[in-house]
Amino acid sequence: MQGGFVFYALARFQKYLNSPHSKLMKPEKNILVKKLLVKDVREHRNVIQEQTFHTESESDLNAKEESGLEGLYLFGDLRNGILYTYSMLLLVSLPKLPTGWSIRVLTGWWWMYCILVVTAYRASMTAILANPAPRVTIDTLDQLATNPISCGGWGEQNKDFFLTSLDTAGRKIGEKFEVIHDTNSALDKVSKGTFAFYDNIYFLQYASVKKQLLTEQNKNSEDTVLNTDQSDSVDRNLHIMRDCAINMPISIGLRKNSPLKPQMDKFILRMIEAGLIKKWLNDVMLVTFSAEIPDQGKSTKALMDLRKLYGAFVALGLGIKRYLTSSKMTNELLPDFPPGPLDVYRKQATFDWKKMRIFVETEDILKFKAHIWKTLESDPIFQHQVSTPSLDETRHIAVKRMIQLKKYNFLKIENVMENVRKPLAFLGALFQYDPSAAGKLSLTYGLFESSIQGMGTARHYPFVEASTEGKVTGKCCTHSVLYAKLITPDGTDHGLHSFVVPIRNPTTLLPYPGVTVGDMGEKVGLNGFDNGFVMFDQYRIPRENLLNKNGDVTPEGEYVSPMKDPKKRFGASLGNLSTGRISIIGTCVEYLISAITIATRYAATRKQFGPSEDKELPVIEYQLQQWRLFPYLAAAYALKNFSVYFGEVMVNFHIDSVLGNKKEKLADFGMEVHGLSSAGKPVCSWLSRDAIQECREACGGHGYLKGLGDLRNNNDACCTYEGENSVLIQQTSNWLLQLWSRRDGKSQGPITSPLGSVDFLSNAQDILATRFSASTKEMAVRPETLLAAYEWLICWLLQATNDRIKFNSDSGMDSFTAKNNAQVFYARPLSIAFLEVNRLSALHPVEVLAKSNW
Ligand SMILES: Cc1cc2nc3c(=O)[nH]c(=O)nc-3n(C[C@H](O)[C@H](O)[C@H](O)COP(=O)(O)OP(=O)(O)OC[C@H]3O[C@@H](n4cnc5c(N)ncnc54)[C@H](O)[C@@H]3O)c2cc1C
């Protein structure tokens, strides 16, 4: 383990030395340093950071990458490092490691087991060779009882003593106890290791020393005279076992029932307590002890036995158990599909779909989702309707389901803390099952409460409590969270702030005077949502209802804020606005996954036309069908990866925002998340819109049945709510344009952001100076080539948008019009390309892993 850590540390250090960030290594003139969005991406891309995009030959490039990936870099991942270290210890050349985690666990334990066995075996062999006659000593009565060696002592009484013992081991000894008449011959047998002799400890000590002296004497005479008696050579000193059968320092024989016994006992006890007995015995034995040759620390136990390999067996057992249980778990979680028409294609698969699923989702998330779906499947409230219910019924069902979901409480706070992917996985699972109930739940409770937690303070927590109890929100809500401009009595506009606004009287549920509420009626989809409108006319709310984490108004009407810079304040509140949009990205991905799964399966089973009268082909065999569907299948993976990453970012932001962590970074973080989500929601919802439409058409007439149509209608709302796509996406280009003005790095230093998504803009001049140099298809589709091309495109579009706005302004347009007239060819594609490069960055680790051996 320690070796693994050391190699890992060395590999990291080596990587650091090779990285252009290292002060120890000066960057070459033409080196492009690419800043990355994702932490994981940073790690993987360190390997390719030194690519000279236009000046190096392909072979140089290959050589550089090869050398970067080989050798010590194999240890760059801690888990691989440990496994490779094991394999080295076993003198196995560096193998290709398996990627399935259960096989890796088994491999790790197997190697560990091998190391333990080999080490134990080698150690024992060495010990046996160094000490040719290892001896096993008997130290306890149990060992003596179970050992096949015979034993005995003088007198029938001793045999009876053992035979009548209450102890099983004692009785066993009694059964094989031989009555000895010749003590010397018995001791000889002991010295040859074939007999155990029972006697008083002092006598045994005396016999032992005597034997020791004799053995020593024989040894000395062997040195000078050739000893022909081989039996002598196996003699050894006597060993006295640790256990004591009877602890009796002295005994004096008396006639049975002798009246002297109590007196004798009393005096003997006194002598023992005074230490006289011990002293006298020691005095008597002194000659023996002084003659004893001290044991020179000779090791007598060197044999390898099974007990010494317990650790190895346990380690192997654990590995096997883990492997078996994980395989069983995988099969329980992802059972094989029942046989059917798709078998033909399933059998042609070049990868294991179960491993792929676990890789994309992780086992923890799959279990979590399976638990949700199983629970809903077995609950009558969640049974799918055979025919379309009326609008009222649809809403009624959605409310009932929402209340039931609240009761199930699938997403507990501890779940979120142990895995920040769970909130998005939870929403994804629900939106795939019933988007209306999912949406109602997340708006009624989730968004209302998280807005207050993120932007409010302790004075607002009663609203959260009331919401949890179901008293505040819903169709007849009494309160609502609204965003509005805050204008203080002195007429200063402090920008967007959020407020908890009372809507209805909690007793009568009638709207307060000045508030008008109404229902929006039936919609294209999501009819379980009872969307309404609310209008205010000269309506006043308490000052304390301002969610005041980032800014407050004193009773005197003065504006106060812990963030002096209004831009930072704005940035912090923007981050909170992104929660909904990031959830929508996740929802679009789940819609897209559902649609592409239906369409691909349908295409693989639906047969139409063929090369001959008697042969029809599944429509998936047609080039045109593949061209229509497969890009969306690929997009589903790319978007899934991006949404999972972005969901994690958002949960972490929310946690920091609630706990008041990283305050100094929160504003920049909020601004960046806003920039990413403002392009992310449009790009993802447009892509899923097009994909679902294509899937619907790809299923022919069957595609016009309700399922895909519902998906399309439900997804359509994603293009509109939480910011109409075409309006929202302008936020991203505006943010990028602001950063573009800082690209020279002189006024405010290099461009950096908490997630690193815009860091490459600091190198804009170098990037724009590069030329596309990939000369083969393989080079052109490398992730690093694509990323570099995207970075170039973004810099170019930024330059072009900036120039266009300047041109418009120079032509006499006001700034509002100048910006609006730069949207179509420049600003809009700029935002889309920016989001795509981030999607690609988030995907890059997947690319790297996909090359490994599944
Ligand atoms: C199902 C559903 C649920 C909703 N739930 C909620 C909710 O819970 N809470 C809530 O507050 N709202 C909700 N909304 C409202 C939603 O947020 C808005 O409809 C959305 O933000 C668009 O605003 P709008 O309807 O005013 O569109 P408009 O702003 O009127 O836009 C109309 C068209 O004009 C275009 N346009 C507008 N300005 C520009 C510009 N500057 N440049 C170019 N084009 C422009 C837009 O792209 C759009 O195509 C919901 C909407 C739907 C469909």
GROMACS .gro file of C-alpha atoms in nm, residues 423-636:
model
  214
  423PRO     CA    1  -3.093   1.565  -0.628
  424LEU     CA    2  -3.064   1.564  -1.006
  425ALA     CA    3  -3.099   1.186  -1.024
  426PHE     CA    4  -3.413   1.216  -0.812
  427LEU     CA    5  -3.567   1.476  -1.044
  428GLY     CA    6  -3.459   1.279  -1.352
  429ALA     CA    7  -3.626   0.961  -1.222
  430LEU     CA    8  -3.947   1.146  -1.142
  431PHE     CA    9  -3.960   1.343  -1.467
  432GLN     CA   10  -3.925   1.020  -1.665
  433TYR     CA   11  -4.214   0.874  -1.469
  434ASP     CA   12  -4.455   1.167  -1.440
  435PRO     CA   13  -4.330   1.517  -1.530
  436SER     CA   14  -4.637   1.691  -1.389
  437ALA     CA   15  -4.606   1.541  -1.041
  438ALA     CA   16  -4.229   1.591  -1.051
  439GLY     CA   17  -4.266   1.955  -1.156
  440LYS     CA   18  -4.531   2.025  -0.896
  441LEU     CA   19  -4.317   1.876  -0.623
  442SER     CA   20  -4.005   2.066  -0.722
  443LEU     CA   21  -4.185   2.402  -0.759
  444THR     CA   22  -4.417   2.372  -0.462
  445TYR     CA   23  -4.157   2.260  -0.213
  446GLY     CA   24  -3.813   2.246  -0.372
  447LEU     CA   25  -3.781   2.582  -0.543
  448PHE     CA   26  -3.975   2.778  -0.280
  449GLU     CA   27  -3.774   2.638   0.010
  450SER     CA   28  -3.433   2.639  -0.160
  451SER     CA   29  -3.481   3.003  -0.268
  452ILE     CA   30  -3.547   3.105   0.092
  453GLN     CA   31  -3.261   2.893   0.225
  454GLY     CA   32  -3.024   3.031  -0.037
  455MET     CA   33  -3.121   3.398  -0.025
  456GLY     CA   34  -3.301   3.449   0.306
  457THR     CA   35  -3.189   3.457   0.668
  458ALA     CA   36  -3.317   3.321   0.999
  459ARG     CA   37  -3.616   3.554   0.999
  460HIS     CA   38  -3.752   3.369   0.694
  461TYR     CA   39  -3.718   3.017   0.821
  462PRO     CA   40  -4.077   3.000   0.952
  463PHE     CA   41  -4.182   3.017   0.586
  464VAL     CA   42  -3.969   2.710   0.516
  465GLU     CA   43  -4.124   2.526   0.809
  466ALA     CA   44  -4.476   2.621   0.701
  467SER     CA   45  -4.396   2.508   0.347
  468THR     CA   46  -4.268   2.172   0.472
  469GLU     CA   47  -4.601   2.127   0.651
  470GLY     CA   48  -4.786   2.206   0.326
  471LYS     CA   49  -4.942   2.527   0.458
  472VAL     CA   50  -4.797   2.788   0.223
  473THR     CA   51  -4.759   2.677  -0.136
  474GLY     CA   52  -4.968   2.499  -0.399
  475LYS     CA   53  -5.267   2.597  -0.613
  476CYS     CA   54  -5.419   2.803  -0.331
  477CYS     CA   55  -5.084   2.926  -0.208
  478THR     CA   56  -5.072   3.185   0.065
  479HIS     CA   57  -4.718   3.296  -0.018
  480SER     CA   58  -4.491   3.308  -0.317
  481VAL     CA   59  -4.125   3.389  -0.386
  482LEU     CA   60  -4.092   3.666  -0.646
  483TYR     CA   61  -3.800   3.842  -0.809
  484ALA     CA   62  -3.833   4.217  -0.855
  485LYS     CA   63  -3.624   4.529  -0.867
  486LEU     CA   64  -3.562   4.685  -0.527
  487ILE     CA   65  -3.600   5.064  -0.532
  488THR     CA   66  -3.539   5.241  -0.199
  489PRO     CA   67  -3.729   5.558  -0.093
  490ASP     CA   68  -3.440   5.774  -0.218
  491GLY     CA   69  -3.520   5.645  -0.569
  492THR     CA   70  -3.206   5.429  -0.603
  493ASP     CA   71  -3.255   5.115  -0.809
  494HIS     CA   72  -3.060   4.832  -0.637
  495GLY     CA   73  -3.142   4.578  -0.905
  496LEU     CA   74  -3.294   4.233  -0.887
  497HIS     CA   75  -3.386   4.107  -0.538
  498SER     CA   76  -3.616   3.833  -0.415
  499PHE     CA   77  -3.913   3.862  -0.180
  500VAL     CA   78  -4.157   3.634  -0.001
  501VAL     CA   79  -4.490   3.784  -0.101
  502PRO     CA   80  -4.818   3.710   0.085
  503ILE     CA   81  -5.083   3.624  -0.176
  504ARG     CA   82  -5.390   3.494   0.007
  505ASN     CA   83  -5.544   3.521   0.351
  506PRO     CA   84  -5.444   3.188   0.519
  507THR     CA   85  -5.792   3.154   0.681
  508THR     CA   86  -6.025   3.238   0.392
  509LEU     CA   87  -5.774   3.160   0.111
  510LEU     CA   88  -5.905   3.473  -0.065
  511PRO     CA   89  -5.644   3.696  -0.235
  512TYR     CA   90  -5.548   4.006  -0.040
  513PRO     CA   91  -5.679   4.340  -0.169
  514GLY     CA   92  -5.452   4.457  -0.451
  515VAL     CA   93  -5.373   4.102  -0.561
  516THR     CA   94  -5.544   3.938  -0.858
  517VAL     CA   95  -5.491   3.569  -0.924
  518GLY     CA   96  -5.614   3.343  -1.201
  519ASP     CA   97  -5.568   3.014  -1.378
  520MET     CA   98  -5.388   2.984  -1.712
  521GLY     CA   99  -5.611   2.702  -1.840
  522GLU     CA  100  -5.521   2.401  -2.049
  523LYS     CA  101  -5.173   2.385  -2.202
  524VAL     CA  102  -4.991   2.190  -2.472
  525GLY     CA  103  -4.843   1.959  -2.210
  526LEU     CA  104  -4.771   1.935  -1.838
  527ASN     CA  105  -5.138   1.976  -1.759
  528GLY     CA  106  -5.090   1.841  -1.410
  529PHE     CA  107  -4.925   2.179  -1.334
  530ASP     CA  108  -5.196   2.430  -1.248
  531ASN     CA  109  -5.015   2.734  -1.388
  532GLY     CA  110  -5.167   3.059  -1.279
  533PHE     CA  111  -5.101   3.428  -1.297
  534VAL     CA  112  -5.085   3.694  -1.031
  535MET     CA  113  -5.110   4.071  -1.068
  536PHE     CA  114  -5.035   4.339  -0.809
  537ASP     CA  115  -5.187   4.681  -0.785
  538GLN     CA  116  -5.024   4.919  -0.534
  539TYR     CA  117  -4.964   4.620  -0.311
  540ARG     CA  118  -4.747   4.657   0.000
  541ILE     CA  119  -4.554   4.378   0.173
  542PRO     CA  120  -4.362   4.385   0.503
  543ARG     CA  121  -4.002   4.509   0.475
  544GLU     CA  122  -3.880   4.189   0.650
  545ASN     CA  123  -4.008   3.980   0.359
  546LEU     CA  124  -3.711   4.089   0.152
  547LEU     CA  125  -3.477   3.786   0.130
  548ASN     CA  126  -3.183   3.969   0.277
  549LYS     CA  127  -2.876   3.748   0.269
  550ASN     CA  128  -2.700   3.971   0.018
  551GLY     CA  129  -2.876   4.303   0.081
  552ASP     CA  130  -3.126   4.455   0.326
  553VAL     CA  131  -3.321   4.774   0.392
  554THR     CA  132  -3.310   4.934   0.739
  555PRO     CA  133  -3.631   5.062   0.903
  556GLU     CA  134  -3.509   5.408   0.798
  557GLY     CA  135  -3.514   5.296   0.433
  558GLU     CA  136  -3.139   5.280   0.393
  559TYR     CA  137  -2.990   5.001   0.179
  560VAL     CA  138  -2.719   4.790   0.347
  561SER     CA  139  -2.527   4.495   0.210
  562PRO     CA  140  -2.241   4.270   0.322
  563MET     CA  141  -2.123   4.288  -0.042
  564LYS     CA  142  -2.008   4.636  -0.123
  565ASP     CA  143  -1.968   4.569  -0.496
  566PRO     CA  144  -2.317   4.567  -0.658
  567LYS     CA  145  -2.183   4.343  -0.937
  568LYS     CA  146  -2.080   4.080  -0.684
  569ARG     CA  147  -2.418   4.106  -0.513
  570PHE     CA  148  -2.588   4.060  -0.846
  571GLY     CA  149  -2.363   3.766  -0.927
  572ALA     CA  150  -2.447   3.591  -0.597
  573SER     CA  151  -2.823   3.618  -0.656
  574LEU     CA  152  -2.783   3.507  -1.019
  575GLY     CA  153  -2.634   3.179  -0.899
  576ASN     CA  154  -2.953   3.100  -0.711
  577LEU     CA  155  -3.162   3.175  -1.017
  578SER     CA  156  -2.971   2.903  -1.200
  579THR     CA  157  -3.101   2.615  -0.985
  580GLY     CA  158  -3.419   2.579  -1.189
  581ARG     CA  159  -3.236   2.602  -1.521
  582ILE     CA  160  -2.985   2.336  -1.428
  583SER     CA  161  -3.270   2.106  -1.323
  584ILE     CA  162  -3.432   2.172  -1.660
  585ILE     CA  163  -3.111   2.067  -1.836
  586GLY     CA  164  -3.131   1.739  -1.644
  587THR     CA  165  -3.498   1.699  -1.738
  588CYS     CA  166  -3.432   1.756  -2.109
  589VAL     CA  167  -3.163   1.490  -2.099
  590GLU     CA  168  -3.404   1.237  -1.948
  591TYR     CA  169  -3.667   1.320  -2.213
  592LEU     CA  170  -3.405   1.278  -2.483
  593ILE     CA  171  -3.289   0.945  -2.338
  594SER     CA  172  -3.647   0.815  -2.329
  595ALA     CA  173  -3.713   0.921  -2.688
  596ILE     CA  174  -3.392   0.787  -2.839
  597THR     CA  175  -3.431   0.457  -2.653
  598ILE     CA  176  -3.782   0.410  -2.792
  599ALA     CA  177  -3.678   0.508  -3.145
  600THR     CA  178  -3.363   0.295  -3.156
  601ARG     CA  179  -3.540  -0.013  -3.024
  602TYR     CA  180  -3.826   0.042  -3.265
  603ALA     CA  181  -3.585   0.080  -3.558
  604ALA     CA  182  -3.412  -0.245  -3.466
  605THR     CA  183  -3.739  -0.441  -3.471
  606ARG     CA  184  -3.944  -0.272  -3.741
  607LYS     CA  185  -3.879  -0.438  -4.078
  608GLN     CA  186  -3.950  -0.259  -4.405
  609PHE     CA  187  -3.843  -0.339  -4.760
  610GLY     CA  188  -3.533  -0.537  -4.848
  611PRO     CA  189  -3.298  -0.649  -5.119
  612SER     CA  190  -3.532  -0.934  -5.228
  613GLU     CA  191  -3.895  -1.032  -5.211
  614ASP     CA  192  -3.843  -1.270  -4.921
  615LYS     CA  193  -3.599  -1.062  -4.716
  616GLU     CA  194  -3.697  -0.752  -4.521
  617LEU     CA  195  -3.447  -0.543  -4.333
  618PRO     CA  196  -3.493  -0.385  -3.989
  619VAL     CA  197  -3.508  -0.013  -4.059
  620ILE     CA  198  -3.203   0.046  -3.839
  621GLU     CA  199  -2.999  -0.109  -4.121
  622TYR     CA  200  -3.078   0.185  -4.346
  623GLN     CA  201  -2.806   0.446  -4.366
  624LEU     CA  202  -3.062   0.723  -4.357
  625GLN     CA  203  -3.219   0.594  -4.036
  626GLN     CA  204  -2.877   0.568  -3.870
  627TRP     CA  205  -2.788   0.919  -3.985
  628ARG     CA  206  -3.110   1.049  -3.830
  629LEU     CA  207  -3.087   0.870  -3.498
  630PHE     CA  208  -2.728   0.797  -3.404
  631PRO     CA  209  -2.610   1.155  -3.360
  632TYR     CA  210  -2.888   1.199  -3.104
  633LEU     CA  211  -2.787   0.876  -2.934
  634ALA     CA  212  -2.435   1.019  -2.902
  635ALA     CA  213  -2.581   1.351  -2.788
  636ALA     CA  214  -2.773   1.170  -2.512
   0.00000   0.00000   0.00000
